[in-house]
Amino acid sequence: MKAVIPAAGLGSRFLPLTKEQPKEMLPVVDKPAIHWVVEEAIASGATDLLIITGREKRAVEDYFDGSIRWDHYLKANHGNALRQLEELASSADFHFIRQREPRGLGDAILRAEKHVGDEPFLVLLGDTIHVADVPVAKQLWDTFQRLGQPVIAVEHVRPEKISDYGIVQEDGWIDDRTVRVRDGVCEHETTVEAFGPSRSSFAMVPPRPDRNDPQWVFKDVTGEASP
């Protein structure tokens, strides 16, 4: 199974911390955030990971790649910690590609089209960690296999936070009114967390989408109706 992990965001909500440090590399307990995301992808059955990065994101690639100079030192002094990372990195094939301009999530996923080909695939957000007995990505994949339709995971957000996220209208299914609220109050307080679109999703993303258009960010990736 292939998984795509967009990790090209600017991390503006974490400034100044993310001015030089990718938000995906910020520590969560004893690991960078993206380490947890990759663990979830692999635990869900992914064996081929494509991570979409951007400028100032080389640290993400280096983390999963390793360094001869550092590896000798770490193995001698921190063998157990390094072994955990080595086991993770050897559990799947890692690929990296850059999103050259910050055009949003839909455009980032579009960068994966050639790599994914005709196969269904998982998408996990590079800065979003889920805690569940059964990995959320695995639940998504199992649901996708059962329904044969693109599937997304969502969560409720507090009313004062809805302007920060893409908000969906749902009643078991998500229609094409996936929006980003800038002003006022929205009654649909649910933001997209992760999803597993099918190959046909790529045809729904404009070749050069306008990142300022709130309608395309998730709608054009997941289609007009997703469970």
Coordinates of C-alpha atoms in Angstrom, one line a residue:
M1 CA 0.0 0.0 0.0
K2 CA 1.2 3.5 -0.8
A3 CA 0.8 6.5 1.6
V4 CA 1.3 10.2 0.8
I5 CA 2.3 12.5 3.6
P6 CA 2.1 16.2 2.9
A7 CA 4.7 18.0 4.9
A8 CA 5.3 21.2 3.0
G9 CA 3.2 23.6 5.2
L10 CA 4.9 26.8 6.5
G11 CA 3.8 26.3 10.1
S12 CA 2.8 29.9 10.5
R13 CA 0.7 29.2 13.5
F14 CA 3.8 28.1 15.4
L15 CA 6.0 31.1 14.6
P16 CA 8.7 32.0 15.6
L17 CA 9.4 28.4 16.5
T18 CA 9.0 27.3 12.9
K19 CA 11.0 30.0 11.2
E20 CA 13.9 27.6 10.8
Q21 CA 12.5 24.4 12.2
P22 CA 9.9 22.4 10.2
K23 CA 6.8 22.0 12.2
E24 CA 6.8 18.3 11.4
M25 CA 10.1 18.0 13.2
L26 CA 8.9 19.6 16.4
P27 CA 9.2 17.1 19.3
V28 CA 6.1 15.4 20.7
V29 CA 7.3 13.6 23.8
D30 CA 10.5 11.9 22.6
K31 CA 10.0 11.9 18.8
P32 CA 9.4 14.5 16.0
A33 CA 5.7 14.8 15.0
I34 CA 6.3 13.2 11.6
H35 CA 7.9 10.1 13.3
W36 CA 4.5 9.4 14.9
V37 CA 2.7 9.9 11.5
V38 CA 5.1 7.5 9.7
E39 CA 4.6 5.0 12.5
E40 CA 0.8 5.2 12.0
A41 CA 1.2 4.8 8.2
I42 CA 3.4 1.7 8.5
A43 CA 1.2 0.2 11.3
S44 CA -1.7 0.6 8.9
G45 CA 0.0 -1.5 6.2
A46 CA 1.8 1.1 4.1
T47 CA 5.1 -0.1 2.6
D48 CA 5.7 2.8 0.3
L49 CA 5.8 6.4 1.6
L50 CA 5.9 9.6 -0.4
I51 CA 6.6 12.7 1.8
I52 CA 5.8 16.0 0.1
T53 CA 8.2 18.6 1.4
G54 CA 9.1 22.2 0.6
R55 CA 11.8 24.8 1.2
E56 CA 13.5 24.6 4.6
K57 CA 12.3 21.0 5.0
R58 CA 15.6 19.2 4.4
A59 CA 15.6 18.1 8.1
V60 CA 12.6 15.8 7.3
E61 CA 14.6 13.9 4.6
D62 CA 17.7 13.8 6.7
Y63 CA 15.8 12.4 9.7
F64 CA 14.8 9.2 7.8
D65 CA 18.0 9.0 5.8
G66 CA 20.8 9.0 8.3
S67 CA 24.4 10.1 8.3
I68 CA 27.5 8.0 8.4
R69 CA 29.3 10.5 10.7
W70 CA 26.4 10.7 13.1
D71 CA 25.4 7.0 12.9
H72 CA 28.8 5.8 14.3
Y73 CA 28.5 8.2 17.2
L74 CA 24.9 7.4 17.9
K75 CA 25.3 3.7 17.7
A76 CA 28.2 3.9 20.2
N77 CA 26.4 6.2 22.7
H78 CA 22.6 5.9 22.0
G79 CA 22.2 2.6 20.4
N80 CA 18.7 1.8 21.5
A81 CA 17.2 5.1 20.5
L82 CA 18.9 4.9 17.0
R83 CA 17.8 1.3 16.6
Q84 CA 14.2 2.3 16.9
L85 CA 14.5 4.9 14.1
E86 CA 16.5 2.4 11.9
E87 CA 13.8 -0.2 12.3
L88 CA 11.1 2.4 11.3
A89 CA 13.1 3.6 8.3
S90 CA 13.7 0.1 7.1
S91 CA 10.1 -0.9 7.3
A92 CA 9.1 1.0 4.2
D93 CA 10.4 2.6 1.0
F94 CA 10.8 6.4 1.5
H95 CA 10.5 8.9 -1.3
F96 CA 10.5 12.6 -1.2
I97 CA 9.3 15.3 -3.6
R98 CA 9.1 19.1 -3.3
Q99 CA 6.1 21.3 -3.6
R100 CA 7.9 24.3 -5.1
E101 CA 5.3 26.9 -4.1
P102 CA 3.1 27.0 -1.0
R103 CA -0.2 26.3 -2.9
G104 CA -2.0 24.4 -0.2
L105 CA -2.9 20.8 0.5
G106 CA -4.7 20.0 -2.7
D107 CA -1.7 21.0 -4.8
A108 CA 0.7 19.1 -2.5
I109 CA -1.3 15.9 -3.0
L110 CA -1.3 16.5 -6.8
R111 CA 2.5 16.2 -6.7
A112 CA 2.0 12.5 -5.9
E113 CA 0.1 11.7 -9.1
K114 CA 3.0 10.1 -11.0
H115 CA 4.2 8.2 -8.0
V116 CA 0.9 6.8 -7.0
G117 CA -0.3 5.9 -10.5
D118 CA -3.6 4.0 -10.7
E119 CA -3.4 2.6 -7.1
P120 CA -5.6 3.8 -4.2
F121 CA -3.5 5.4 -1.5
L122 CA -3.6 6.8 2.0
V123 CA -3.0 10.4 2.9
L124 CA -1.8 11.3 6.4
L125 CA -1.1 14.9 7.3
G126 CA 2.5 15.3 8.4
D127 CA 1.7 17.3 11.5
T128 CA -1.4 15.5 12.7
I129 CA -1.0 12.7 15.3
H130 CA -3.9 10.4 16.1
V131 CA -4.3 8.3 19.3
A132 CA -6.4 5.2 18.8
D133 CA -6.3 1.5 19.6
V134 CA -6.7 0.8 15.9
P135 CA -4.7 3.4 13.8
V136 CA -7.0 5.9 12.2
A137 CA -5.3 5.4 8.8
K138 CA -6.1 1.6 9.1
Q139 CA -9.7 2.4 9.9
L140 CA -9.8 4.7 6.8
W141 CA -8.3 2.1 4.6
D142 CA -10.6 -0.7 5.8
T143 CA -13.6 1.6 5.2
F144 CA -12.4 2.5 1.8
Q145 CA -11.9 -1.1 0.9
R146 CA -15.5 -1.9 2.0
L147 CA -17.2 1.1 0.3
G148 CA -15.0 1.7 -2.7
Q149 CA -15.4 5.4 -2.2
P150 CA -12.9 8.1 -1.0
V151 CA -13.0 8.4 2.8
I152 CA -11.9 11.1 5.1
A153 CA -11.5 11.4 8.9
V154 CA -12.7 14.5 10.7
E155 CA -12.8 15.9 14.2
H156 CA -14.8 18.6 16.0
V157 CA -13.2 21.9 16.7
R158 CA -14.2 24.6 19.2
P159 CA -16.2 27.5 17.6
E160 CA -13.4 30.0 18.2
K161 CA -11.0 27.8 16.2
I162 CA -13.1 27.1 13.0
S163 CA -11.5 30.0 11.1
D164 CA -8.2 28.3 11.3
Y165 CA -9.2 25.1 9.5
G166 CA -11.1 23.7 6.5
I167 CA -14.6 23.0 7.7
V168 CA -16.9 20.4 6.3
Q169 CA -20.6 19.9 6.2
E170 CA -21.5 16.3 7.0
D171 CA -24.4 14.0 7.6
G172 CA -22.7 10.7 7.2
W173 CA -21.5 12.0 3.8
I174 CA -19.6 15.1 2.9
D175 CA -21.0 17.3 0.1
D176 CA -19.2 19.9 -1.9
R177 CA -19.6 22.6 0.7
T178 CA -16.1 22.1 2.2
V179 CA -15.0 25.6 3.1
R180 CA -12.5 27.7 5.0
V181 CA -14.4 30.2 7.2
R182 CA -12.7 33.6 7.6
D183 CA -15.4 35.6 9.4
G184 CA -18.5 35.0 11.3
V185 CA -19.8 31.7 12.8
C186 CA -20.1 28.4 11.0
E187 CA -22.5 25.7 12.4
H188 CA -20.4 22.9 10.9
E189 CA -17.5 22.6 13.4
T190 CA -15.6 19.7 11.8
T191 CA -12.2 19.9 10.3
V192 CA -10.5 17.3 8.0
E193 CA -7.8 15.2 9.6
A194 CA -6.8 12.6 7.0
F195 CA -8.2 10.8 4.1
G196 CA -7.6 8.0 1.6
P197 CA -8.7 9.2 -1.9
S198 CA -8.9 7.0 -4.9
R199 CA -6.9 7.4 -8.2
S200 CA -9.8 9.4 -9.8
S201 CA -9.3 12.2 -7.2
F202 CA -6.4 13.6 -9.2
A203 CA -8.7 14.6 -12.1
M204 CA -10.7 16.8 -9.7
V205 CA -7.7 19.0 -8.7
P206 CA -7.2 22.0 -11.0
P207 CA -3.7 22.0 -12.8
R208 CA -2.8 25.2 -11.0
P209 CA -5.4 25.8 -8.3
D210 CA -5.8 29.1 -6.6
R211 CA -4.7 28.6 -3.0
N212 CA -6.8 31.6 -2.0
D213 CA -10.0 29.8 -3.2
P214 CA -11.4 28.2 -0.1
Q215 CA -13.5 25.7 -2.0
W216 CA -10.8 23.6 -3.6
V217 CA -8.6 22.7 -0.7
F218 CA -10.4 19.5 0.2
K219 CA -13.4 19.3 -2.1
D220 CA -11.4 18.9 -5.2
V221 CA -9.3 16.2 -3.7
T222 CA -12.1 14.1 -2.2
G223 CA -14.8 14.8 -4.8
E224 CA -18.4 15.9 -4.5
A225 CA -19.5 13.3 -1.9
S226 CA -17.3 11.3 0.4
P227 CA -18.3 9.1 3.4

